[in-house]
mmCIF file with all atom_site columns, C-alpha atoms and ligand atoms in Angstrom:
data_model
loop_
_atom_site.group_PDB
_atom_site.id
_atom_site.type_symbol
_atom_site.label_atom_id
_atom_site.label_alt_id
_atom_site.label_comp_id
_atom_site.label_asym_id
_atom_site.label_entity_id
_atom_site.label_seq_id
_atom_site.pdbx_PDB_ins_code
_atom_site.Cartn_x
_atom_site.Cartn_y
_atom_site.Cartn_z
_atom_site.occupancy
_atom_site.B_iso_or_equiv
_atom_site.pdbx_formal_charge
_atom_site.auth_seq_id
_atom_site.auth_comp_id
_atom_site.auth_asym_id
_atom_site.auth_atom_id
_atom_site.pdbx_PDB_model_num
ATOM   1   C CA  . MET A 1 1   ? 152.698 78.614 39.087 1.00 0.00 ? 1   MET A CA  1
ATOM   2   C CA  . ASP A 1 2   ? 153.994 81.044 41.733 1.00 0.00 ? 2   ASP A CA  1
ATOM   3   C CA  . VAL A 1 3   ? 154.566 79.530 45.163 1.00 0.00 ? 3   VAL A CA  1
ATOM   4   C CA  . LEU A 1 4   ? 152.271 82.065 47.159 1.00 0.00 ? 4   LEU A CA  1
ATOM   5   C CA  . GLU A 1 5   ? 149.463 81.506 44.376 1.00 0.00 ? 5   GLU A CA  1
ATOM   6   C CA  . ALA A 1 6   ? 149.721 78.030 45.009 1.00 0.00 ? 6   ALA A CA  1
ATOM   7   C CA  . ILE A 1 7   ? 149.792 77.981 48.864 1.00 0.00 ? 7   ILE A CA  1
ATOM   8   C CA  . LYS A 1 8   ? 146.769 80.644 48.740 1.00 0.00 ? 8   LYS A CA  1
ATOM   9   C CA  . GLY A 1 9   ? 144.644 79.514 46.077 1.00 0.00 ? 9   GLY A CA  1
ATOM   10  C CA  . ARG A 1 10  ? 144.594 75.822 47.128 1.00 0.00 ? 10  ARG A CA  1
ATOM   11  C CA  . ARG A 1 11  ? 141.574 74.575 48.442 1.00 0.00 ? 11  ARG A CA  1
ATOM   12  C CA  . SER A 1 12  ? 140.017 71.177 49.888 1.00 0.00 ? 12  SER A CA  1
ATOM   13  C CA  . ILE A 1 13  ? 138.231 69.492 47.243 1.00 0.00 ? 13  ILE A CA  1
ATOM   14  C CA  . ARG A 1 14  ? 135.262 66.935 48.081 1.00 0.00 ? 14  ARG A CA  1
ATOM   15  C CA  . ALA A 1 15  ? 133.930 66.761 44.523 1.00 0.00 ? 15  ALA A CA  1
ATOM   16  C CA  . PHE A 1 16  ? 135.398 65.260 41.409 1.00 0.00 ? 16  PHE A CA  1
ATOM   17  C CA  . LYS A 1 17  ? 134.658 65.113 37.802 1.00 0.00 ? 17  LYS A CA  1
ATOM   18  C CA  . ASN A 1 18  ? 134.313 61.843 36.279 1.00 0.00 ? 18  ASN A CA  1
ATOM   19  C CA  . GLN A 1 19  ? 137.761 61.982 34.598 1.00 0.00 ? 19  GLN A CA  1
ATOM   20  C CA  . ASP A 1 20  ? 140.735 60.041 34.930 1.00 0.00 ? 20  ASP A CA  1
ATOM   21  C CA  . VAL A 1 21  ? 143.966 61.269 36.139 1.00 0.00 ? 21  VAL A CA  1
ATOM   22  C CA  . PRO A 1 22  ? 147.089 59.809 34.259 1.00 0.00 ? 22  PRO A CA  1
ATOM   23  C CA  . ALA A 1 23  ? 149.726 57.646 35.850 1.00 0.00 ? 23  ALA A CA  1
ATOM   24  C CA  . GLU A 1 24  ? 152.520 60.204 34.659 1.00 0.00 ? 24  GLU A CA  1
ATOM   25  C CA  . THR A 1 25  ? 150.687 62.818 36.579 1.00 0.00 ? 25  THR A CA  1
ATOM   26  C CA  . VAL A 1 26  ? 150.484 60.900 39.915 1.00 0.00 ? 26  VAL A CA  1
ATOM   27  C CA  . GLU A 1 27  ? 153.944 60.320 39.497 1.00 0.00 ? 27  GLU A CA  1
ATOM   28  C CA  . GLU A 1 28  ? 154.780 64.111 39.205 1.00 0.00 ? 28  GLU A CA  1
ATOM   29  C CA  . LEU A 1 29  ? 152.784 64.261 42.432 1.00 0.00 ? 29  LEU A CA  1
ATOM   30  C CA  . ILE A 1 30  ? 154.861 61.660 44.094 1.00 0.00 ? 30  ILE A CA  1
ATOM   31  C CA  . ASP A 1 31  ? 158.104 63.217 42.825 1.00 0.00 ? 31  ASP A CA  1
ATOM   32  C CA  . ALA A 1 32  ? 157.037 66.520 44.527 1.00 0.00 ? 32  ALA A CA  1
ATOM   33  C CA  . ALA A 1 33  ? 156.435 64.641 47.764 1.00 0.00 ? 33  ALA A CA  1
ATOM   34  C CA  . ARG A 1 34  ? 159.923 63.159 47.938 1.00 0.00 ? 34  ARG A CA  1
ATOM   35  C CA  . TRP A 1 35  ? 161.521 66.500 47.504 1.00 0.00 ? 35  TRP A CA  1
ATOM   36  C CA  . ALA A 1 36  ? 160.177 67.698 50.903 1.00 0.00 ? 36  ALA A CA  1
ATOM   37  C CA  . PRO A 1 37  ? 162.262 67.946 53.751 1.00 0.00 ? 37  PRO A CA  1
ATOM   38  C CA  . SER A 1 38  ? 163.120 65.218 56.306 1.00 0.00 ? 38  SER A CA  1
ATOM   39  C CA  . ALA A 1 39  ? 164.778 64.952 59.344 1.00 0.00 ? 39  ALA A CA  1
ATOM   40  C CA  . GLY A 1 40  ? 168.456 63.511 58.702 1.00 0.00 ? 40  GLY A CA  1
ATOM   41  C CA  . ASN A 1 41  ? 167.121 63.181 55.036 1.00 0.00 ? 41  ASN A CA  1
ATOM   42  C CA  . ILE A 1 42  ? 165.897 59.766 56.198 1.00 0.00 ? 42  ILE A CA  1
ATOM   43  C CA  . GLN A 1 43  ? 162.695 60.183 53.785 1.00 0.00 ? 43  GLN A CA  1
ATOM   44  C CA  . PRO A 1 44  ? 160.668 58.172 55.963 1.00 0.00 ? 44  PRO A CA  1
ATOM   45  C CA  . TRP A 1 45  ? 157.682 58.324 53.414 1.00 0.00 ? 45  TRP A CA  1
ATOM   46  C CA  . GLU A 1 46  ? 156.009 55.576 51.351 1.00 0.00 ? 46  GLU A CA  1
ATOM   47  C CA  . PHE A 1 47  ? 152.882 56.055 49.310 1.00 0.00 ? 47  PHE A CA  1
ATOM   48  C CA  . ILE A 1 48  ? 149.988 53.595 47.993 1.00 0.00 ? 48  ILE A CA  1
ATOM   49  C CA  . ILE A 1 49  ? 148.176 54.312 45.132 1.00 0.00 ? 49  ILE A CA  1
ATOM   50  C CA  . VAL A 1 50  ? 144.845 53.127 44.811 1.00 0.00 ? 50  VAL A CA  1
ATOM   51  C CA  . ARG A 1 51  ? 142.523 53.210 41.748 1.00 0.00 ? 51  ARG A CA  1
ATOM   52  C CA  . LYS A 1 52  ? 140.375 50.215 42.308 1.00 0.00 ? 52  LYS A CA  1
ATOM   53  C CA  . PRO A 1 53  ? 136.841 50.764 43.200 1.00 0.00 ? 53  PRO A CA  1
ATOM   54  C CA  . ARG A 1 54  ? 136.506 47.799 45.428 1.00 0.00 ? 54  ARG A CA  1
ATOM   55  C CA  . ILE A 1 55  ? 139.681 49.159 47.636 1.00 0.00 ? 55  ILE A CA  1
ATOM   56  C CA  . LYS A 1 56  ? 138.391 52.632 47.426 1.00 0.00 ? 56  LYS A CA  1
ATOM   57  C CA  . ARG A 1 57  ? 134.989 51.416 48.641 1.00 0.00 ? 57  ARG A CA  1
ATOM   58  C CA  . ARG A 1 58  ? 136.413 50.141 51.721 1.00 0.00 ? 58  ARG A CA  1
ATOM   59  C CA  . LEU A 1 59  ? 138.606 52.925 52.030 1.00 0.00 ? 59  LEU A CA  1
ATOM   60  C CA  . VAL A 1 60  ? 135.529 55.003 52.429 1.00 0.00 ? 60  VAL A CA  1
ATOM   61  C CA  . GLU A 1 61  ? 134.160 52.886 55.527 1.00 0.00 ? 61  GLU A CA  1
ATOM   62  C CA  . ALA A 1 62  ? 137.343 53.234 57.181 1.00 0.00 ? 62  ALA A CA  1
ATOM   63  C CA  . ALA A 1 63  ? 137.494 56.868 56.628 1.00 0.00 ? 63  ALA A CA  1
ATOM   64  C CA  . LEU A 1 64  ? 133.916 57.053 58.516 1.00 0.00 ? 64  LEU A CA  1
ATOM   65  C CA  . ASP A 1 65  ? 131.862 57.006 55.372 1.00 0.00 ? 65  ASP A CA  1
ATOM   66  C CA  . GLN A 1 66  ? 133.371 60.200 53.790 1.00 0.00 ? 66  GLN A CA  1
ATOM   67  C CA  . MET A 1 67  ? 132.035 59.470 50.485 1.00 0.00 ? 67  MET A CA  1
ATOM   68  C CA  . PHE A 1 68  ? 133.971 61.781 48.271 1.00 0.00 ? 68  PHE A CA  1
ATOM   69  C CA  . ILE A 1 69  ? 136.974 59.756 48.389 1.00 0.00 ? 69  ILE A CA  1
ATOM   70  C CA  . GLU A 1 70  ? 135.634 57.271 45.898 1.00 0.00 ? 70  GLU A CA  1
ATOM   71  C CA  . GLU A 1 71  ? 134.535 60.025 43.724 1.00 0.00 ? 71  GLU A CA  1
ATOM   72  C CA  . ALA A 1 72  ? 138.184 60.655 43.319 1.00 0.00 ? 72  ALA A CA  1
ATOM   73  C CA  . PRO A 1 73  ? 139.807 58.567 40.436 1.00 0.00 ? 73  PRO A CA  1
ATOM   74  C CA  . VAL A 1 74  ? 142.933 58.219 42.220 1.00 0.00 ? 74  VAL A CA  1
ATOM   75  C CA  . VAL A 1 75  ? 143.567 57.920 46.184 1.00 0.00 ? 75  VAL A CA  1
ATOM   76  C CA  . ILE A 1 76  ? 147.018 58.250 47.454 1.00 0.00 ? 76  ILE A CA  1
ATOM   77  C CA  . ILE A 1 77  ? 147.633 57.137 51.030 1.00 0.00 ? 77  ILE A CA  1
ATOM   78  C CA  . VAL A 1 78  ? 150.622 58.593 52.636 1.00 0.00 ? 78  VAL A CA  1
ATOM   79  C CA  . CYS A 1 79  ? 152.486 56.271 55.237 1.00 0.00 ? 79  CYS A CA  1
ATOM   80  C CA  . ALA A 1 80  ? 155.309 57.011 57.877 1.00 0.00 ? 80  ALA A CA  1
ATOM   81  C CA  . ASN A 1 81  ? 158.033 54.534 58.212 1.00 0.00 ? 81  ASN A CA  1
ATOM   82  C CA  . GLU A 1 82  ? 158.121 54.638 62.050 1.00 0.00 ? 82  GLU A CA  1
ATOM   83  C CA  . GLU A 1 83  ? 160.718 52.017 62.053 1.00 0.00 ? 83  GLU A CA  1
ATOM   84  C CA  . ARG A 1 84  ? 163.320 53.965 59.624 1.00 0.00 ? 84  ARG A CA  1
ATOM   85  C CA  . SER A 1 85  ? 162.827 57.170 61.666 1.00 0.00 ? 85  SER A CA  1
ATOM   86  C CA  . SER A 1 86  ? 163.345 55.491 65.064 1.00 0.00 ? 86  SER A CA  1
ATOM   87  C CA  . GLN A 1 87  ? 166.500 53.835 64.210 1.00 0.00 ? 87  GLN A CA  1
ATOM   88  C CA  . GLY A 1 88  ? 167.880 57.407 63.213 1.00 0.00 ? 88  GLY A CA  1
ATOM   89  C CA  . TYR A 1 89  ? 166.165 59.343 66.325 1.00 0.00 ? 89  TYR A CA  1
ATOM   90  C CA  . GLY A 1 90  ? 164.632 56.975 68.694 1.00 0.00 ? 90  GLY A CA  1
ATOM   91  C CA  . ALA A 1 91  ? 161.354 57.983 70.002 1.00 0.00 ? 91  ALA A CA  1
ATOM   92  C CA  . ARG A 1 92  ? 161.487 61.652 68.730 1.00 0.00 ? 92  ARG A CA  1
ATOM   93  C CA  . GLY A 1 93  ? 161.993 60.003 65.318 1.00 0.00 ? 93  GLY A CA  1
ATOM   94  C CA  . LYS A 1 94  ? 159.092 57.746 65.572 1.00 0.00 ? 94  LYS A CA  1
ATOM   95  C CA  . THR A 1 95  ? 156.402 60.165 67.327 1.00 0.00 ? 95  THR A CA  1
ATOM   96  C CA  . LEU A 1 96  ? 157.561 63.291 65.834 1.00 0.00 ? 96  LEU A CA  1
ATOM   97  C CA  . TYR A 1 97  ? 160.252 63.643 62.828 1.00 0.00 ? 97  TYR A CA  1
ATOM   98  C CA  . CYS A 1 98  ? 158.209 60.986 60.648 1.00 0.00 ? 98  CYS A CA  1
ATOM   99  C CA  . ILE A 1 99  ? 154.841 62.648 61.243 1.00 0.00 ? 99  ILE A CA  1
ATOM   100 C CA  . GLN A 1 100 ? 156.319 66.021 60.402 1.00 0.00 ? 100 GLN A CA  1
ATOM   101 C CA  . ASP A 1 101 ? 158.289 64.915 57.359 1.00 0.00 ? 101 ASP A CA  1
ATOM   102 C CA  . THR A 1 102 ? 155.559 63.162 55.671 1.00 0.00 ? 102 THR A CA  1
ATOM   103 C CA  . ALA A 1 103 ? 153.282 66.095 56.618 1.00 0.00 ? 103 ALA A CA  1
ATOM   104 C CA  . ALA A 1 104 ? 155.610 67.996 54.669 1.00 0.00 ? 104 ALA A CA  1
ATOM   105 C CA  . ALA A 1 105 ? 155.209 65.617 51.600 1.00 0.00 ? 105 ALA A CA  1
ATOM   106 C CA  . THR A 1 106 ? 151.743 65.506 52.057 1.00 0.00 ? 106 THR A CA  1
ATOM   107 C CA  . GLN A 1 107 ? 151.565 69.421 51.494 1.00 0.00 ? 107 GLN A CA  1
ATOM   108 C CA  . ASN A 1 108 ? 153.708 69.235 48.667 1.00 0.00 ? 108 ASN A CA  1
ATOM   109 C CA  . ILE A 1 109 ? 151.187 67.018 46.895 1.00 0.00 ? 109 ILE A CA  1
ATOM   110 C CA  . HIS A 1 110 ? 148.309 69.182 47.774 1.00 0.00 ? 110 HIS A CA  1
ATOM   111 C CA  . LEU A 1 111 ? 150.091 72.068 46.120 1.00 0.00 ? 111 LEU A CA  1
ATOM   112 C CA  . THR A 1 112 ? 151.463 70.407 43.144 1.00 0.00 ? 112 THR A CA  1
ATOM   113 C CA  . ALA A 1 113 ? 148.331 68.822 42.373 1.00 0.00 ? 113 ALA A CA  1
ATOM   114 C CA  . TYR A 1 114 ? 146.513 72.453 42.596 1.00 0.00 ? 114 TYR A CA  1
ATOM   115 C CA  . SER A 1 115 ? 149.315 73.672 40.308 1.00 0.00 ? 115 SER A CA  1
ATOM   116 C CA  . LEU A 1 116 ? 148.168 70.995 37.708 1.00 0.00 ? 116 LEU A CA  1
ATOM   117 C CA  . GLY A 1 117 ? 144.571 71.857 37.857 1.00 0.00 ? 117 GLY A CA  1
ATOM   118 C CA  . LEU A 1 118 ? 143.746 68.990 40.183 1.00 0.00 ? 118 LEU A CA  1
ATOM   119 C CA  . GLY A 1 119 ? 141.724 69.178 43.471 1.00 0.00 ? 119 GLY A CA  1
ATOM   120 C CA  . THR A 1 120 ? 142.511 67.129 46.757 1.00 0.00 ? 120 THR A CA  1
ATOM   121 C CA  . CYS A 1 121 ? 141.566 66.833 50.123 1.00 0.00 ? 121 CYS A CA  1
ATOM   122 C CA  . TRP A 1 122 ? 143.890 66.144 53.115 1.00 0.00 ? 122 TRP A CA  1
ATOM   123 C CA  . VAL A 1 123 ? 141.927 63.089 54.890 1.00 0.00 ? 123 VAL A CA  1
ATOM   124 C CA  . GLY A 1 124 ? 143.129 62.717 58.414 1.00 0.00 ? 124 GLY A CA  1
ATOM   125 C CA  . ALA A 1 125 ? 139.717 61.172 59.689 1.00 0.00 ? 125 ALA A CA  1
ATOM   126 C CA  . PHE A 1 126 ? 140.214 57.105 59.271 1.00 0.00 ? 126 PHE A CA  1
ATOM   127 C CA  . ARG A 1 127 ? 140.481 54.099 61.536 1.00 0.00 ? 127 ARG A CA  1
ATOM   128 C CA  . GLU A 1 128 ? 144.122 53.390 61.474 1.00 0.00 ? 128 GLU A CA  1
ATOM   129 C CA  . GLU A 1 129 ? 143.715 49.608 61.796 1.00 0.00 ? 129 GLU A CA  1
ATOM   130 C CA  . GLU A 1 130 ? 141.126 48.896 59.095 1.00 0.00 ? 130 GLU A CA  1
ATOM   131 C CA  . THR A 1 131 ? 143.019 51.000 56.632 1.00 0.00 ? 131 THR A CA  1
ATOM   132 C CA  . ARG A 1 132 ? 146.291 49.043 57.593 1.00 0.00 ? 132 ARG A CA  1
ATOM   133 C CA  . GLU A 1 133 ? 144.420 45.927 57.017 1.00 0.00 ? 133 GLU A CA  1
ATOM   134 C CA  . ILE A 1 134 ? 142.666 46.887 53.798 1.00 0.00 ? 134 ILE A CA  1
ATOM   135 C CA  . LEU A 1 135 ? 145.921 48.097 52.326 1.00 0.00 ? 135 LEU A CA  1
ATOM   136 C CA  . LYS A 1 136 ? 148.099 45.291 53.975 1.00 0.00 ? 136 LYS A CA  1
ATOM   137 C CA  . ILE A 1 137 ? 150.528 47.992 55.563 1.00 0.00 ? 137 ILE A CA  1
ATOM   138 C CA  . PRO A 1 138 ? 153.029 46.410 57.686 1.00 0.00 ? 138 PRO A CA  1
ATOM   139 C CA  . ARG A 1 139 ? 154.127 47.079 61.346 1.00 0.00 ? 139 ARG A CA  1
ATOM   140 C CA  . GLY A 1 140 ? 156.518 49.945 61.823 1.00 0.00 ? 140 GLY A CA  1
ATOM   141 C CA  . MET A 1 141 ? 154.621 51.800 58.946 1.00 0.00 ? 141 MET A CA  1
ATOM   142 C CA  . ARG A 1 142 ? 151.913 54.212 59.895 1.00 0.00 ? 142 ARG A CA  1
ATOM   143 C CA  . PRO A 1 143 ? 149.143 55.382 57.553 1.00 0.00 ? 143 PRO A CA  1
ATOM   144 C CA  . VAL A 1 144 ? 149.008 59.151 58.626 1.00 0.00 ? 144 VAL A CA  1
ATOM   145 C CA  . ALA A 1 145 ? 146.663 60.755 55.280 1.00 0.00 ? 145 ALA A CA  1
ATOM   146 C CA  . MET A 1 146 ? 144.405 59.776 52.479 1.00 0.00 ? 146 MET A CA  1
ATOM   147 C CA  . ILE A 1 147 ? 144.488 62.104 49.468 1.00 0.00 ? 147 ILE A CA  1
ATOM   148 C CA  . PRO A 1 148 ? 141.814 61.882 47.109 1.00 0.00 ? 148 PRO A CA  1
ATOM   149 C CA  . VAL A 1 149 ? 142.959 63.201 43.811 1.00 0.00 ? 149 VAL A CA  1
ATOM   150 C CA  . GLY A 1 150 ? 140.982 64.183 40.591 1.00 0.00 ? 150 GLY A CA  1
ATOM   151 C CA  . TYR A 1 151 ? 139.551 67.048 38.645 1.00 0.00 ? 151 TYR A CA  1
ATOM   152 C CA  . PRO A 1 152 ? 137.598 69.164 40.849 1.00 0.00 ? 152 PRO A CA  1
ATOM   153 C CA  . ALA A 1 153 ? 133.681 69.380 40.486 1.00 0.00 ? 153 ALA A CA  1
ATOM   154 C CA  . GLU A 1 154 ? 133.671 72.281 42.863 1.00 0.00 ? 154 GLU A CA  1
ATOM   155 C CA  . ALA A 1 155 ? 134.962 75.489 43.446 1.00 0.00 ? 155 ALA A CA  1
ATOM   156 C CA  . PRO A 1 156 ? 134.712 76.403 47.250 1.00 0.00 ? 156 PRO A CA  1
ATOM   157 C CA  . THR A 1 157 ? 135.443 79.734 48.706 1.00 0.00 ? 157 THR A CA  1
ATOM   158 C CA  . ALA A 1 158 ? 138.441 80.005 51.053 1.00 0.00 ? 158 ALA A CA  1
ATOM   159 C CA  . ARG A 1 159 ? 137.710 79.389 54.724 1.00 0.00 ? 159 ARG A CA  1
ATOM   160 C CA  . THR A 1 160 ? 138.939 81.980 57.036 1.00 0.00 ? 160 THR A CA  1
ATOM   161 C CA  . ARG A 1 161 ? 142.145 81.874 58.694 1.00 0.00 ? 161 ARG A CA  1
ATOM   162 C CA  . LYS A 1 162 ? 143.016 83.478 61.996 1.00 0.00 ? 162 LYS A CA  1
ATOM   163 C CA  . PRO A 1 163 ? 144.634 87.027 61.712 1.00 0.00 ? 163 PRO A CA  1
ATOM   164 C CA  . ILE A 1 164 ? 148.648 87.188 62.139 1.00 0.00 ? 164 ILE A CA  1
ATOM   165 C CA  . SER A 1 165 ? 148.321 89.427 65.392 1.00 0.00 ? 165 SER A CA  1
ATOM   166 C CA  . GLN A 1 166 ? 146.555 86.310 66.931 1.00 0.00 ? 166 GLN A CA  1
ATOM   167 C CA  . ILE A 1 167 ? 149.260 83.834 66.107 1.00 0.00 ? 167 ILE A CA  1
ATOM   168 C CA  . VAL A 1 168 ? 152.417 85.312 66.468 1.00 0.00 ? 168 VAL A CA  1
ATOM   169 C CA  . HIS A 1 169 ? 154.522 86.231 69.723 1.00 0.00 ? 169 HIS A CA  1
ATOM   170 C CA  . TYR A 1 170 ? 157.423 88.127 69.695 1.00 0.00 ? 170 TYR A CA  1
ATOM   171 C CA  . GLU A 1 171 ? 160.655 87.351 71.635 1.00 0.00 ? 171 GLU A CA  1
ATOM   172 C CA  . THR A 1 172 ? 158.756 84.956 74.168 1.00 0.00 ? 172 THR A CA  1
ATOM   173 C CA  . PHE A 1 173 ? 155.519 83.321 73.854 1.00 0.00 ? 173 PHE A CA  1
HETATM 174 C C1  . FMN B 2 .   ? 145.555 66.670 59.377 1.00 0.00 ? 201 FMN B C1  1
HETATM 175 C C2  . FMN B 2 .   ? 144.268 67.011 58.554 1.00 0.00 ? 201 FMN B C2  1
HETATM 176 C C3  . FMN B 2 .   ? 143.108 66.190 58.358 1.00 0.00 ? 201 FMN B C3  1
HETATM 177 C C4  . FMN B 2 .   ? 142.279 66.409 57.729 1.00 0.00 ? 201 FMN B C4  1
HETATM 178 N N1  . FMN B 2 .   ? 141.237 65.674 57.833 1.00 0.00 ? 201 FMN B N1  1
HETATM 179 C C5  . FMN B 2 .   ? 139.993 66.039 57.238 1.00 0.00 ? 201 FMN B C5  1
HETATM 180 C C6  . FMN B 2 .   ? 139.042 64.808 56.787 1.00 0.00 ? 201 FMN B C6  1
HETATM 181 O O1  . FMN B 2 .   ? 138.894 63.831 57.292 1.00 0.00 ? 201 FMN B O1  1
HETATM 182 N N2  . FMN B 2 .   ? 137.940 64.844 56.012 1.00 0.00 ? 201 FMN B N2  1
HETATM 183 C C7  . FMN B 2 .   ? 137.934 66.282 55.314 1.00 0.00 ? 201 FMN B C7  1
HETATM 184 O O2  . FMN B 2 .   ? 136.860 66.268 54.407 1.00 0.00 ? 201 FMN B O2  1
HETATM 185 N N3  . FMN B 2 .   ? 138.798 67.370 55.651 1.00 0.00 ? 201 FMN B N3  1
HETATM 186 C C8  . FMN B 2 .   ? 139.819 66.928 56.102 1.00 0.00 ? 201 FMN B C8  1
HETATM 187 N N4  . FMN B 2 .   ? 140.555 67.919 56.600 1.00 0.00 ? 201 FMN B N4  1
HETATM 188 C C9  . FMN B 2 .   ? 140.897 69.136 55.503 1.00 0.00 ? 201 FMN B C9  1
HETATM 189 C C10 . FMN B 2 .   ? 140.554 70.354 56.386 1.00 0.00 ? 201 FMN B C10 1
HETATM 190 O O3  . FMN B 2 .   ? 139.234 70.456 56.903 1.00 0.00 ? 201 FMN B O3  1
HETATM 191 C C11 . FMN B 2 .   ? 140.697 71.745 55.470 1.00 0.00 ? 201 FMN B C11 1
HETATM 192 O O4  . FMN B 2 .   ? 142.215 71.789 55.156 1.00 0.00 ? 201 FMN B O4  1
HETATM 193 C C12 . FMN B 2 .   ? 140.588 72.909 56.456 1.00 0.00 ? 201 FMN B C12 1
HETATM 194 O O5  . FMN B 2 .   ? 138.986 73.132 56.494 1.00 0.00 ? 201 FMN B O5  1
HETATM 195 C C13 . FMN B 2 .   ? 140.868 74.048 55.461 1.00 0.00 ? 201 FMN B C13 1
HETATM 196 O O6  . FMN B 2 .   ? 140.326 74.364 54.422 1.00 0.00 ? 201 FMN B O6  1
HETATM 197 P P1  . FMN B 2 .   ? 141.298 74.465 52.998 1.00 0.00 ? 201 FMN B P1  1
HETATM 198 O O7  . FMN B 2 .   ? 142.095 73.309 52.820 1.00 0.00 ? 201 FMN B O7  1
HETATM 199 O O8  . FMN B 2 .   ? 140.023 74.313 51.790 1.00 0.00 ? 201 FMN B O8  1
HETATM 200 O O9  . FMN B 2 .   ? 141.708 75.680 52.913 1.00 0.00 ? 201 FMN B O9  1
HETATM 201 C C14 . FMN B 2 .   ? 142.136 67.708 57.223 1.00 0.00 ? 201 FMN B C14 1
HETATM 202 C C15 . FMN B 2 .   ? 143.327 68.499 56.913 1.00 0.00 ? 201 FMN B C15 1
HETATM 203 C C16 . FMN B 2 .   ? 144.206 68.314 57.855 1.00 0.00 ? 201 FMN B C16 1
HETATM 204 C C17 . FMN B 2 .   ? 145.315 69.140 57.836 1.00 0.00 ? 201 FMN B C17 1
#
């Protein structure tokens, strides 16, 4: 699929069919994620793949009762290895680069999923400590996004975007 077609055609999907996503397909998503750029090529990303209903249920609670998360057969939790980024780049690595790096990896997952006919949603609203506890995420590692992945059971229309004239500045701000 053409990159622009994927960028413009992707939508946040919050309803999923009762249809499994094969492990090989999930691996394709992770493969796309790891090809994202990262500061100093540190690749400070780690991914947790959740399929167990019991764990998904708890993730729903941590994510402020966003019920659609457990409807998806697979939930990928993207974690930023703050420790590794700070070893390379100090405070800037910890507070900025590892967040940017994992955001790029997350977007790769969304676009690749869309190109494979899957639906995803970037879920950022969740209680971090609770999520850390549920998934046994060690210190130095920050859960930054949950991505429910499944076959879409809805086809939402595009949400609007600000016009280019409103967001671009030439030469100076
Ligand atoms: C950092 C971030 C956090 C988000 N968190 C949530 C979330 O917790 N729940 C949700 O339903 N959507 C969440 N979204 C999805 C946005 O609502 C969605 O991307 C936006 O409304 C544009 O719609 P579109 O993705 O269909 O283009 C999040 C998106 C981003 C980038």
